[in-house]
Amino acid sequence: NKGGLVSAHAHLNNPTTGGKYSDRTVSFDDLLKPGTTTYNAWIAELDRIAAGFQQLENAGVIVLWRPFHEMNGCWFWWSCRNTETFKKVWIQMFDYFTYTKGLNNILWVYAPSGSYPSSVTGFYPGDAYVDIVGLDNYTNDLSKASLVASYGQITTLNKPFAFTEFGPSSDFGNFDYQKLILGIRQYFSKAVYFMAWNWEWSISFNLNGKVLLEDPWIVNRGEF
């Protein structure tokens, strides 16, 4: 109501085992097979998410939804999977929310890890299913070659670009957040927004957050 943007990020439990998001013993193909235990658990989870999105839609709220983030890494149950199967699972979620649940308040954000330039576009499900593309990355050096190369790859998709998850990789509490906007200006000028992670990676926990937010390249709440 005060002009802020709403984003949703999910570390969903493993639908096969019920374990945490880092439990990679999942029957990933079964997400697409009605009647399997994994499928039933997955659809139940999608129903819970959709119910929350419906409350937001009823309130007139648009959501930046970033599912399956860092899918080109190998640390979540949904990551490092067969690319064609992954695309089908993404489209399944899109169709379920859009057509089965009738939701129309979601902006879909595709967000691979920026550490692996060769794979940032490999899991892309298609232009019809993505509104914004981005990169997740933790670094103290925004000139890092792999990150710059990943940006060069993902911007070929011709979608709005964002730093969808960012934080320092070390020196927590002493990272100079002015480096973020200076790096965006020099290397990632197409960025439309960034999302800094919380706790020790956050803007408020580190240095020069005020300088970052007062930079003329930054649009704050109430300025648009």
mmCIF file of C-alpha atoms in Angstrom:
data_model
loop_
_atom_site.group_PDB
_atom_site.id
_atom_site.type_symbol
_atom_site.label_atom_id
_atom_site.label_comp_id
_atom_site.label_asym_id
_atom_site.label_seq_id
_atom_site.Cartn_x
_atom_site.Cartn_y
_atom_site.Cartn_z
ATOM 1 C CA ASN A 1 0.000 0.000 0.000
ATOM 2 C CA LYS A 2 2.994 2.307 0.412
ATOM 3 C CA GLY A 3 4.411 1.640 -3.042
ATOM 4 C CA GLY A 4 6.745 -1.257 -2.332
ATOM 5 C CA LEU A 5 7.266 -4.305 -4.535
ATOM 6 C CA VAL A 6 6.541 -7.837 -3.345
ATOM 7 C CA SER A 7 8.850 -10.722 -4.197
ATOM 8 C CA ALA A 8 8.472 -14.381 -3.212
ATOM 9 C CA HIS A 9 11.309 -16.873 -2.922
ATOM 10 C CA ALA A 10 10.896 -20.498 -1.891
ATOM 11 C CA HIS A 11 13.145 -23.183 -0.449
ATOM 12 C CA LEU A 12 10.550 -25.921 -0.845
ATOM 13 C CA ASN A 13 10.857 -29.258 0.928
ATOM 14 C CA ASN A 14 11.719 -32.372 -1.078
ATOM 15 C CA PRO A 15 8.376 -33.743 -2.385
ATOM 16 C CA THR A 16 9.664 -37.322 -2.438
ATOM 17 C CA THR A 17 11.182 -37.620 1.044
ATOM 18 C CA GLY A 18 9.688 -34.627 2.823
ATOM 19 C CA GLY A 19 13.248 -33.570 3.639
ATOM 20 C CA LYS A 20 14.754 -30.135 3.375
ATOM 21 C CA TYR A 21 15.459 -28.298 0.133
ATOM 22 C CA SER A 22 19.046 -29.596 0.218
ATOM 23 C CA ASP A 23 17.918 -33.243 0.203
ATOM 24 C CA ARG A 24 18.660 -34.259 -3.384
ATOM 25 C CA THR A 25 17.150 -37.779 -3.183
ATOM 26 C CA VAL A 26 14.089 -36.782 -5.195
ATOM 27 C CA SER A 27 12.207 -38.665 -7.902
ATOM 28 C CA PHE A 28 12.291 -35.604 -10.159
ATOM 29 C CA ASP A 29 10.575 -37.237 -13.139
ATOM 30 C CA ASP A 30 7.662 -38.210 -10.875
ATOM 31 C CA LEU A 31 6.733 -34.554 -10.502
ATOM 32 C CA LEU A 32 5.162 -34.976 -13.934
ATOM 33 C CA LYS A 33 3.484 -38.351 -13.288
ATOM 34 C CA PRO A 34 -0.030 -38.148 -11.816
ATOM 35 C CA GLY A 35 -0.722 -40.778 -9.194
ATOM 36 C CA THR A 36 2.816 -41.046 -7.843
ATOM 37 C CA THR A 37 3.520 -40.121 -4.236
ATOM 38 C CA THR A 38 5.920 -37.410 -5.378
ATOM 39 C CA TYR A 39 3.360 -35.905 -7.764
ATOM 40 C CA ASN A 40 0.623 -35.856 -5.134
ATOM 41 C CA ALA A 41 2.894 -34.155 -2.595
ATOM 42 C CA TRP A 42 4.026 -31.665 -5.236
ATOM 43 C CA ILE A 43 0.509 -30.689 -6.277
ATOM 44 C CA ALA A 44 -0.460 -30.274 -2.635
ATOM 45 C CA GLU A 45 2.485 -27.886 -2.216
ATOM 46 C CA LEU A 46 1.479 -25.942 -5.333
ATOM 47 C CA ASP A 47 -2.046 -25.674 -3.916
ATOM 48 C CA ARG A 48 -0.674 -24.101 -0.721
ATOM 49 C CA ILE A 49 1.419 -21.602 -2.679
ATOM 50 C CA ALA A 50 -1.478 -20.758 -4.980
ATOM 51 C CA ALA A 51 -3.717 -20.062 -1.988
ATOM 52 C CA GLY A 52 -1.241 -17.467 -0.768
ATOM 53 C CA PHE A 53 -0.948 -15.898 -4.202
ATOM 54 C CA GLN A 54 -4.739 -15.758 -4.413
ATOM 55 C CA GLN A 55 -4.868 -13.730 -1.199
ATOM 56 C CA LEU A 56 -2.386 -11.307 -2.713
ATOM 57 C CA GLU A 57 -4.316 -11.111 -5.978
ATOM 58 C CA ASN A 58 -7.494 -10.374 -4.039
ATOM 59 C CA ALA A 59 -5.622 -7.469 -2.431
ATOM 60 C CA GLY A 60 -4.395 -6.191 -5.807
ATOM 61 C CA VAL A 61 -0.772 -7.220 -5.226
ATOM 62 C CA ILE A 62 1.573 -8.260 -8.050
ATOM 63 C CA VAL A 63 4.238 -10.784 -7.056
ATOM 64 C CA LEU A 64 7.750 -11.257 -8.430
ATOM 65 C CA TRP A 65 7.913 -15.069 -8.174
ATOM 66 C CA ARG A 66 11.353 -16.711 -8.336
ATOM 67 C CA PRO A 67 10.880 -20.494 -8.338
ATOM 68 C CA PHE A 68 13.618 -23.130 -8.729
ATOM 69 C CA HIS A 69 16.402 -20.582 -8.272
ATOM 70 C CA GLU A 70 20.015 -21.603 -8.969
ATOM 71 C CA MET A 71 18.792 -24.614 -10.920
ATOM 72 C CA ASN A 72 22.140 -24.816 -12.748
ATOM 73 C CA GLY A 73 24.001 -25.474 -9.495
ATOM 74 C CA CYS A 74 23.879 -28.808 -7.678
ATOM 75 C CA TRP A 75 22.835 -27.934 -4.118
ATOM 76 C CA PHE A 76 18.990 -27.989 -4.187
ATOM 77 C CA TRP A 77 16.713 -30.930 -4.987
ATOM 78 C CA TRP A 78 15.487 -29.184 -8.147
ATOM 79 C CA SER A 79 18.959 -28.191 -9.358
ATOM 80 C CA CYS A 80 21.377 -29.942 -11.702
ATOM 81 C CA ARG A 81 18.572 -31.980 -13.313
ATOM 82 C CA ASN A 82 17.899 -32.985 -16.901
ATOM 83 C CA THR A 83 17.251 -29.696 -18.654
ATOM 84 C CA GLU A 84 14.266 -30.863 -20.707
ATOM 85 C CA THR A 85 12.571 -32.382 -17.655
ATOM 86 C CA PHE A 86 13.243 -29.212 -15.682
ATOM 87 C CA LYS A 87 11.607 -27.093 -18.370
ATOM 88 C CA LYS A 88 8.528 -29.320 -18.277
ATOM 89 C CA VAL A 89 8.297 -28.992 -14.496
ATOM 90 C CA TRP A 90 8.554 -25.183 -14.758
ATOM 91 C CA ILE A 91 5.828 -25.120 -17.423
ATOM 92 C CA GLN A 92 3.708 -27.472 -15.309
ATOM 93 C CA MET A 93 3.852 -24.977 -12.427
ATOM 94 C CA PHE A 94 3.143 -22.055 -14.756
ATOM 95 C CA ASP A 95 0.126 -23.756 -16.297
ATOM 96 C CA TYR A 96 -1.200 -24.923 -12.925
ATOM 97 C CA PHE A 97 -1.063 -21.448 -11.400
ATOM 98 C CA THR A 98 -2.239 -19.661 -14.542
ATOM 99 C CA TYR A 99 -4.951 -21.934 -15.930
ATOM 100 C CA THR A 100 -5.974 -24.345 -13.167
ATOM 101 C CA LYS A 101 -5.870 -21.736 -10.381
ATOM 102 C CA GLY A 102 -6.659 -18.721 -12.567
ATOM 103 C CA LEU A 103 -3.931 -16.512 -11.094
ATOM 104 C CA ASN A 104 -2.850 -13.496 -13.113
ATOM 105 C CA ASN A 105 -0.817 -11.501 -10.571
ATOM 106 C CA ILE A 106 2.501 -13.311 -10.993
ATOM 107 C CA LEU A 107 5.653 -12.077 -12.744
ATOM 108 C CA TRP A 108 7.840 -15.135 -13.373
ATOM 109 C CA VAL A 109 11.546 -14.710 -12.583
ATOM 110 C CA TYR A 110 14.137 -17.129 -14.008
ATOM 111 C CA ALA A 111 17.241 -16.992 -11.803
ATOM 112 C CA PRO A 112 20.213 -19.329 -12.364
ATOM 113 C CA SER A 113 23.480 -19.049 -10.491
ATOM 114 C CA GLY A 114 25.878 -16.578 -12.051
ATOM 115 C CA SER A 115 28.852 -18.822 -11.305
ATOM 116 C CA TYR A 116 28.355 -21.088 -14.338
ATOM 117 C CA PRO A 117 28.186 -19.076 -17.581
ATOM 118 C CA SER A 118 27.878 -22.136 -19.829
ATOM 119 C CA SER A 119 24.588 -23.219 -18.261
ATOM 120 C CA VAL A 120 22.678 -20.044 -17.384
ATOM 121 C CA THR A 121 20.360 -20.314 -20.394
ATOM 122 C CA GLY A 122 20.223 -24.121 -20.601
ATOM 123 C CA PHE A 123 17.249 -24.476 -18.243
ATOM 124 C CA TYR A 124 15.255 -21.585 -19.726
ATOM 125 C CA PRO A 125 11.677 -22.826 -20.316
ATOM 126 C CA GLY A 126 10.786 -20.318 -23.041
ATOM 127 C CA ASP A 127 9.726 -16.715 -23.481
ATOM 128 C CA ALA A 128 6.049 -17.483 -22.859
ATOM 129 C CA TYR A 129 6.830 -18.703 -19.332
ATOM 130 C CA VAL A 130 9.301 -16.074 -18.072
ATOM 131 C CA ASP A 131 8.929 -12.333 -17.518
ATOM 132 C CA ILE A 132 12.285 -11.423 -15.949
ATOM 133 C CA VAL A 133 15.685 -13.113 -16.042
ATOM 134 C CA GLY A 134 18.352 -12.708 -13.393
ATOM 135 C CA LEU A 135 21.455 -14.039 -11.701
ATOM 136 C CA ASP A 136 22.057 -15.145 -8.126
ATOM 137 C CA ASN A 137 25.606 -14.481 -6.981
ATOM 138 C CA TYR A 138 27.624 -13.899 -3.833
ATOM 139 C CA THR A 139 30.817 -12.006 -4.466
ATOM 140 C CA ASN A 140 32.941 -9.105 -3.243
ATOM 141 C CA ASP A 141 34.149 -8.481 -6.794
ATOM 142 C CA LEU A 142 31.513 -7.606 -9.386
ATOM 143 C CA SER A 143 34.128 -7.679 -12.131
ATOM 144 C CA LYS A 144 34.507 -11.452 -11.633
ATOM 145 C CA ALA A 145 34.884 -13.027 -15.071
ATOM 146 C CA SER A 146 32.338 -15.808 -14.568
ATOM 147 C CA LEU A 147 29.664 -13.362 -13.395
ATOM 148 C CA VAL A 148 30.257 -10.926 -16.259
ATOM 149 C CA ALA A 149 30.181 -13.820 -18.739
ATOM 150 C CA SER A 150 26.924 -15.118 -17.230
ATOM 151 C CA TYR A 151 25.398 -11.671 -17.680
ATOM 152 C CA GLY A 152 26.483 -11.676 -21.319
ATOM 153 C CA GLN A 153 24.759 -15.027 -21.801
ATOM 154 C CA ILE A 154 21.512 -14.374 -19.979
ATOM 155 C CA THR A 155 20.889 -10.983 -21.549
ATOM 156 C CA THR A 156 20.756 -12.689 -24.951
ATOM 157 C CA LEU A 157 17.296 -13.865 -23.861
ATOM 158 C CA ASN A 158 16.092 -10.257 -24.287
ATOM 159 C CA LYS A 159 14.109 -10.114 -21.062
ATOM 160 C CA PRO A 160 14.457 -7.503 -18.294
ATOM 161 C CA PHE A 161 17.504 -8.402 -16.186
ATOM 162 C CA ALA A 162 17.887 -8.323 -12.394
ATOM 163 C CA PHE A 163 20.347 -9.307 -9.691
ATOM 164 C CA THR A 164 17.858 -11.727 -8.215
ATOM 165 C CA GLU A 165 19.972 -12.659 -5.179
ATOM 166 C CA PHE A 166 23.114 -10.869 -4.100
ATOM 167 C CA GLY A 167 25.439 -10.649 -1.138
ATOM 168 C CA PRO A 168 29.118 -10.518 -0.232
ATOM 169 C CA SER A 169 31.095 -13.755 -0.268
ATOM 170 C CA SER A 170 33.203 -12.816 2.786
ATOM 171 C CA ASP A 171 34.060 -9.929 5.097
ATOM 172 C CA PHE A 172 30.521 -9.937 6.451
ATOM 173 C CA GLY A 173 29.683 -6.726 8.249
ATOM 174 C CA ASN A 174 32.437 -4.866 6.412
ATOM 175 C CA PHE A 175 31.416 -5.271 2.773
ATOM 176 C CA ASP A 176 31.075 -1.916 1.015
ATOM 177 C CA TYR A 177 27.657 -2.008 -0.646
ATOM 178 C CA GLN A 178 28.576 0.956 -2.811
ATOM 179 C CA LYS A 179 30.477 -1.646 -4.844
ATOM 180 C CA LEU A 180 27.143 -3.097 -5.958
ATOM 181 C CA ILE A 181 25.900 0.003 -7.737
ATOM 182 C CA LEU A 182 29.359 0.808 -9.103
ATOM 183 C CA GLY A 183 29.538 -2.725 -10.509
ATOM 184 C CA ILE A 184 26.050 -2.467 -11.981
ATOM 185 C CA ARG A 185 26.990 0.762 -13.720
ATOM 186 C CA GLN A 186 30.175 -0.676 -15.186
ATOM 187 C CA TYR A 187 29.284 -4.281 -15.968
ATOM 188 C CA PHE A 188 25.512 -4.851 -15.640
ATOM 189 C CA SER A 189 23.885 -1.681 -16.899
ATOM 190 C CA LYS A 190 20.679 -3.456 -17.978
ATOM 191 C CA ALA A 191 19.782 -4.345 -14.382
ATOM 192 C CA VAL A 192 16.292 -3.206 -13.403
ATOM 193 C CA TYR A 193 16.434 -4.289 -9.746
ATOM 194 C CA PHE A 194 18.482 -6.201 -7.194
ATOM 195 C CA MET A 195 17.559 -8.279 -4.172
ATOM 196 C CA ALA A 196 20.143 -8.375 -1.371
ATOM 197 C CA TRP A 197 19.933 -11.456 0.854
ATOM 198 C CA ASN A 198 19.257 -11.064 4.562
ATOM 199 C CA TRP A 199 21.226 -11.387 7.810
ATOM 200 C CA GLU A 200 25.018 -11.102 7.411
ATOM 201 C CA TRP A 201 24.706 -10.533 3.652
ATOM 202 C CA SER A 202 22.184 -7.716 3.990
ATOM 203 C CA ILE A 203 22.555 -4.044 3.166
ATOM 204 C CA SER A 204 21.829 -3.044 6.770
ATOM 205 C CA PHE A 205 24.466 -5.420 8.202
ATOM 206 C CA ASN A 206 27.261 -4.070 6.011
ATOM 207 C CA LEU A 207 28.762 -0.709 5.014
ATOM 208 C CA ASN A 208 27.549 2.212 2.892
ATOM 209 C CA GLY A 209 23.958 1.024 2.516
ATOM 210 C CA LYS A 210 22.767 4.628 2.680
ATOM 211 C CA VAL A 211 25.237 5.596 -0.045
ATOM 212 C CA LEU A 212 23.912 2.774 -2.221
ATOM 213 C CA LEU A 213 20.264 3.727 -1.756
ATOM 214 C CA GLU A 214 20.923 7.424 -2.337
ATOM 215 C CA ASP A 215 22.765 6.803 -5.609
ATOM 216 C CA PRO A 216 21.026 8.526 -8.559
ATOM 217 C CA TRP A 217 20.765 5.160 -10.356
ATOM 218 C CA ILE A 218 18.574 3.822 -7.537
ATOM 219 C CA VAL A 219 14.810 4.364 -7.473
ATOM 220 C CA ASN A 220 13.440 4.045 -3.964
ATOM 221 C CA ARG A 221 9.872 3.598 -2.774
ATOM 222 C CA GLY A 222 7.875 6.750 -3.417
ATOM 223 C CA GLU A 223 10.157 7.993 -6.204
ATOM 224 C CA PHE A 224 8.255 6.534 -9.140
#
